[in-house]
Coordinates of C-alpha atoms in Angstrom, one line a residue:
M1 CA -37.2 -66.5 13.3
S2 CA -36.2 -64.0 15.3
I3 CA -38.7 -62.1 14.2
I4 CA -41.6 -64.0 14.9
W5 CA -40.5 -64.4 18.5
S6 CA -40.0 -60.6 18.9
M7 CA -43.7 -60.3 17.2
T8 CA -44.3 -62.9 20.1
W9 CA -43.2 -61.0 23.1
K10 CA -45.7 -58.0 21.5
E11 CA -48.7 -59.9 21.3
L12 CA -48.5 -61.2 24.9
I13 CA -47.6 -57.9 25.9
R14 CA -51.0 -56.6 24.4
K15 CA -52.6 -59.7 25.4
R16 CA -55.5 -59.4 28.2
V17 CA -54.2 -63.1 30.2
V18 CA -51.2 -61.3 30.4
L19 CA -52.7 -58.4 32.2
L20 CA -55.2 -60.6 34.2
T21 CA -52.0 -62.5 35.0
G22 CA -50.0 -59.4 36.6
M23 CA -53.1 -58.4 38.8
M24 CA -53.5 -61.6 39.9
T25 CA -50.1 -61.8 41.1
A26 CA -49.8 -58.4 42.5
V27 CA -52.9 -59.7 44.9
F28 CA -51.1 -63.3 45.3
L29 CA -48.2 -61.3 46.5
I30 CA -49.7 -58.8 49.1
A31 CA -51.7 -61.9 50.1
Y32 CA -48.1 -63.4 50.8
W33 CA -46.6 -60.7 52.5
F34 CA -49.4 -61.2 55.1
I35 CA -49.0 -64.3 55.8
A36 CA -45.4 -64.7 55.5
S37 CA -45.2 -62.0 58.5
T38 CA -48.2 -63.9 60.2
I39 CA -45.9 -67.4 60.7
G40 CA -42.7 -65.5 60.8
G41 CA -43.5 -63.3 63.4
E42 CA -44.7 -66.5 65.7
I43 CA -40.9 -67.2 66.3
G44 CA -40.8 -63.7 68.8
Q45 CA -43.3 -65.8 70.8
F46 CA -40.4 -67.9 71.9
G47 CA -38.9 -65.9 73.3
L48 CA -35.3 -67.5 71.6
S49 CA -31.8 -65.0 71.3
E50 CA -30.6 -64.8 67.8
N51 CA -27.6 -66.9 69.3
D52 CA -29.5 -69.5 70.1
P53 CA -29.4 -72.5 67.3
M54 CA -33.0 -72.8 68.1
Y55 CA -33.2 -69.9 66.3
V56 CA -31.8 -70.7 63.1
I57 CA -33.8 -73.9 63.0
E58 CA -36.8 -72.3 63.9
R59 CA -36.3 -69.6 61.3
F60 CA -35.5 -72.0 59.0
T61 CA -38.1 -74.4 59.7
R62 CA -40.9 -71.0 59.3
G63 CA -39.1 -70.6 55.7
M64 CA -39.5 -73.8 54.4
M65 CA -43.5 -73.6 55.3
I66 CA -43.6 -69.9 54.0
L67 CA -41.8 -70.8 51.0
S68 CA -43.8 -74.0 50.6
L69 CA -47.2 -72.4 50.5
G70 CA -45.6 -69.7 48.1
F71 CA -44.7 -72.2 45.4
F72 CA -47.3 -74.4 46.1
F73 CA -49.9 -71.3 44.3
G74 CA -47.3 -70.0 42.5
T75 CA -47.0 -72.8 39.9
F76 CA -50.7 -72.1 39.4
V77 CA -50.4 -68.8 38.3
V78 CA -47.1 -70.0 36.1
A79 CA -48.9 -72.7 34.8
F80 CA -52.4 -70.5 33.6
L81 CA -50.0 -68.4 31.9
A82 CA -48.4 -70.6 29.7
I83 CA -51.7 -72.7 29.2
F84 CA -53.6 -69.6 28.2
S85 CA -51.1 -67.8 26.4
S86 CA -50.6 -70.5 23.8
S87 CA -53.6 -72.4 23.6
S88 CA -54.9 -70.7 20.4
V89 CA -51.3 -69.9 18.6
I90 CA -51.8 -72.1 15.7
S91 CA -56.0 -72.5 15.3
G92 CA -56.8 -69.1 16.3
E93 CA -54.3 -67.9 13.9
A94 CA -55.7 -70.2 10.9
E95 CA -59.3 -69.0 11.8
L96 CA -58.0 -64.8 11.6
G97 CA -56.5 -65.7 8.4
V98 CA -53.2 -64.8 10.0
L99 CA -51.3 -67.8 9.0
Q100 CA -52.8 -67.3 5.0
A101 CA -51.0 -64.2 5.3
L102 CA -47.3 -65.3 7.0
M103 CA -47.1 -68.7 5.5
P104 CA -46.8 -67.9 1.8
R105 CA -43.7 -66.0 2.5
P106 CA -40.4 -67.5 1.8
L107 CA -40.3 -68.9 5.4
P108 CA -40.2 -72.7 6.9
R109 CA -42.9 -73.3 9.0
W110 CA -40.7 -75.0 11.6
K111 CA -39.3 -71.7 12.1
W112 CA -42.2 -70.4 12.3
Y113 CA -43.6 -72.9 14.9
A114 CA -39.9 -72.5 16.3
G115 CA -40.1 -68.9 17.0
R116 CA -43.5 -68.9 18.5
W117 CA -42.0 -71.8 21.1
L118 CA -39.4 -69.5 21.8
G119 CA -41.4 -66.6 22.4
Y120 CA -43.8 -68.2 24.4
V121 CA -40.9 -69.7 26.6
S122 CA -38.9 -66.7 27.0
F123 CA -41.3 -64.7 27.9
G124 CA -42.8 -67.4 30.4
M125 CA -39.8 -68.3 32.1
L126 CA -38.5 -64.4 32.5
Y127 CA -42.0 -64.0 34.7
A128 CA -41.5 -67.5 36.7
L129 CA -38.0 -65.8 37.6
A130 CA -39.6 -62.6 39.0
L131 CA -42.4 -64.1 40.5
F132 CA -39.4 -66.9 42.2
A133 CA -37.6 -64.0 43.1
A134 CA -40.4 -61.9 44.7
I135 CA -41.6 -65.3 46.9
L136 CA -38.1 -65.9 47.9
G137 CA -37.7 -62.3 49.2
I138 CA -40.5 -61.8 51.1
A139 CA -39.8 -65.3 52.7
A140 CA -36.5 -63.9 53.5
I141 CA -38.0 -60.6 55.4
H142 CA -39.9 -63.0 57.7
A143 CA -37.7 -66.0 58.0
G144 CA -34.3 -68.2 57.2
V145 CA -34.4 -69.2 53.3
P146 CA -32.0 -71.1 51.7
R147 CA -28.4 -69.1 50.7
D148 CA -26.8 -71.3 48.8
V149 CA -26.2 -70.1 44.8
G150 CA -26.2 -73.3 43.1
S151 CA -29.2 -74.7 44.9
L152 CA -31.6 -71.5 44.2
F153 CA -30.0 -71.6 40.3
F154 CA -30.9 -75.1 40.1
A155 CA -34.5 -74.5 41.8
Y156 CA -35.4 -71.6 39.6
L157 CA -34.8 -74.2 36.8
L158 CA -37.0 -77.1 38.0
F159 CA -39.7 -74.1 39.0
A160 CA -39.4 -72.9 35.5
S161 CA -39.6 -75.5 33.7
V162 CA -43.3 -76.3 33.5
V163 CA -43.3 -73.3 30.7
P164 CA -41.4 -75.1 28.3
L165 CA -43.3 -78.2 29.4
L166 CA -46.7 -76.5 29.0
V167 CA -46.3 -74.5 26.0
T168 CA -45.1 -77.5 24.3
V169 CA -47.8 -79.9 24.5
S170 CA -50.3 -76.3 24.4
M171 CA -48.8 -75.6 21.0
L172 CA -49.2 -79.4 19.9
G173 CA -52.9 -79.6 21.2
S174 CA -53.7 -76.3 19.2
T175 CA -53.1 -78.1 15.9
F176 CA -55.6 -80.4 16.4
L177 CA -58.1 -78.5 18.6
S178 CA -59.2 -74.6 18.8
G179 CA -58.3 -72.0 21.0
I180 CA -61.1 -72.9 23.9
G181 CA -61.2 -76.5 23.8
N182 CA -57.3 -76.8 24.0
G183 CA -57.4 -74.2 26.6
V184 CA -60.1 -76.8 28.6
L185 CA -58.0 -80.0 27.4
M186 CA -54.5 -78.3 29.0
T187 CA -56.3 -77.2 32.0
M188 CA -57.8 -80.8 32.5
L189 CA -54.0 -82.6 31.8
Y190 CA -52.9 -80.0 34.3
G191 CA -54.9 -80.6 36.9
G192 CA -54.9 -84.7 36.1
G193 CA -50.7 -84.6 36.9
W194 CA -51.7 -82.5 39.9
L195 CA -54.3 -84.9 41.6
G196 CA -51.9 -87.6 40.8
G197 CA -49.5 -86.0 43.1
M198 CA -52.2 -85.0 45.4
I199 CA -53.1 -89.1 45.2
E200 CA -49.9 -90.1 46.3
K201 CA -49.2 -87.3 49.2
V202 CA -52.4 -88.2 50.7
A203 CA -51.8 -92.5 50.2
S204 CA -48.5 -91.4 52.1
Q205 CA -50.0 -90.3 55.3
F206 CA -52.2 -93.6 55.7
A207 CA -50.6 -96.8 56.4
S208 CA -53.9 -98.8 55.1
L209 CA -52.9 -97.2 51.4
Q210 CA -49.3 -98.0 51.2
P211 CA -48.4 -100.2 47.9
G212 CA -48.0 -103.5 48.5
R213 CA -50.2 -103.6 51.4
A214 CA -51.7 -107.3 51.2
G215 CA -55.6 -106.7 51.6
D216 CA -57.9 -105.4 49.0
G217 CA -54.8 -103.6 47.0
I218 CA -56.3 -100.2 47.5
G219 CA -52.6 -99.0 48.1
D220 CA -51.5 -100.9 44.8
S221 CA -54.6 -99.4 42.7
L222 CA -53.9 -96.1 44.1
S223 CA -49.8 -95.9 43.2
T224 CA -50.7 -96.7 39.7
I225 CA -53.7 -94.0 39.2
S226 CA -51.2 -90.8 40.4
G227 CA -48.4 -92.8 38.6
L228 CA -50.7 -92.9 35.3
L229 CA -51.7 -89.1 36.2
S230 CA -47.8 -88.0 36.6
L231 CA -47.0 -89.8 33.4
A232 CA -49.3 -88.1 31.5
M233 CA -48.6 -84.5 32.8
P234 CA -44.8 -84.5 34.7
A235 CA -45.5 -80.9 35.5
D236 CA -46.4 -81.5 39.5
G237 CA -43.6 -84.3 39.7
L238 CA -41.5 -81.3 38.6
Q239 CA -42.3 -78.7 41.0
R240 CA -41.5 -81.3 43.6
M241 CA -38.5 -82.0 42.8
M242 CA -37.8 -78.1 43.0
L243 CA -38.9 -77.9 46.7
D244 CA -36.7 -80.6 47.0
R245 CA -33.5 -79.6 45.6
L246 CA -34.3 -75.8 47.2
F247 CA -34.6 -77.4 50.7
N248 CA -31.9 -79.6 50.1
L249 CA -34.0 -82.0 52.7
S250 CA -31.9 -85.2 53.1
G251 CA -28.8 -83.0 54.0
V252 CA -30.9 -80.9 56.3
Q253 CA -32.8 -84.2 57.9
E254 CA -28.8 -85.6 58.4
L255 CA -27.7 -81.9 60.0
I256 CA -30.7 -81.5 62.6
G257 CA -33.0 -84.2 62.1
L258 CA -35.7 -81.9 60.8
R259 CA -38.9 -84.0 61.0
V260 CA -41.1 -83.4 57.6
D261 CA -44.8 -83.2 58.7
D262 CA -48.1 -84.0 57.3
L263 CA -48.2 -79.9 56.0
F264 CA -44.9 -80.4 54.2
L265 CA -45.6 -83.4 52.6
M266 CA -49.2 -82.0 51.5
L267 CA -47.3 -79.0 50.2
G268 CA -44.9 -81.0 48.3
V269 CA -41.8 -81.3 50.5
G270 CA -40.1 -84.5 51.1
S271 CA -42.4 -86.1 48.3
A272 CA -39.8 -85.9 45.2
P273 CA -40.0 -88.4 42.4
T274 CA -36.7 -89.7 41.3
P275 CA -33.7 -87.9 39.0
A276 CA -35.2 -90.3 36.4
F277 CA -38.2 -88.3 36.4
L278 CA -36.7 -85.2 35.0
G279 CA -35.1 -86.9 32.3
Y280 CA -38.6 -88.3 31.7
A281 CA -40.0 -84.8 31.5
A282 CA -37.3 -84.0 29.1
V283 CA -37.7 -86.7 26.4
Y284 CA -41.7 -86.2 27.0
A285 CA -41.3 -82.4 25.7
A286 CA -38.9 -83.0 23.1
V287 CA -41.5 -85.9 21.8
A288 CA -44.2 -83.6 21.7
F289 CA -42.2 -80.9 20.6
A290 CA -41.5 -82.3 17.3
I291 CA -44.3 -83.9 16.9
G292 CA -46.0 -80.1 16.7
I293 CA -43.5 -79.6 14.3
L294 CA -44.6 -82.3 12.1
R295 CA -47.7 -82.1 12.5
F296 CA -47.9 -78.1 11.6
Q297 CA -46.1 -79.0 8.8
R298 CA -48.6 -80.8 7.1
K299 CA -51.7 -79.0 8.7
D300 CA -54.2 -77.5 6.0
L301 CA -54.5 -74.1 6.8

């Protein structure tokens, strides 16, 4: 299984999708640096002393904005790397005859599948770690960011958790569909989950769209739609949990009375799902992984 794992890494390094992701990341970080510099530089216009408590609050508030913007766009880069690196892992290799050459060897199919999964997941999580550190580092230069190691570690795990989730579902889809078809399906599924979260964020801004409101029931319908979309692909909910854990929002609001305005809510801050959602996402991924192995065991290559 370790051989399959290392082989997956070598293939990923040679793939154009990784090269394109690296180029996109470089462009994103350059643009992010200028955005962070602009937002963080506004603090100097207030004429506050570094010993003034308001200076610290302003730096932290600007840091929240900078980090929210960075992770809002950074999540898409991580997600698309996970999707398009693994979307043709089974169907594509079966068409090329690679699996026919490997499977006759004394290697159980589940070990091949698990080795591929470990390769894609470890590569994606390492990339997520590098991007997570880069976003934090740029924000720390221009504004205040959380410094608690425990919160940062748990936030990283949530940020990177979309990698095993998406790779698992993508590999399952690859047992049914071609590489292109699976890539399109996964993109639509991920977009649907993101749309569900966005519907929830937008609805929270309008009293007329709140669930349980008497009248035409639009709020209840939107709540049901957003809930179903989030359950179909829980990636966006995990990212909202990451931001909530990173900022320790409830503690900050209690300490300094920070108000989460509309911009923060639209970026996912202050709209985290319940802790039970994390358990649902874990079960979702585990079931998809088990079905994928069973499907691959019976697949005619």
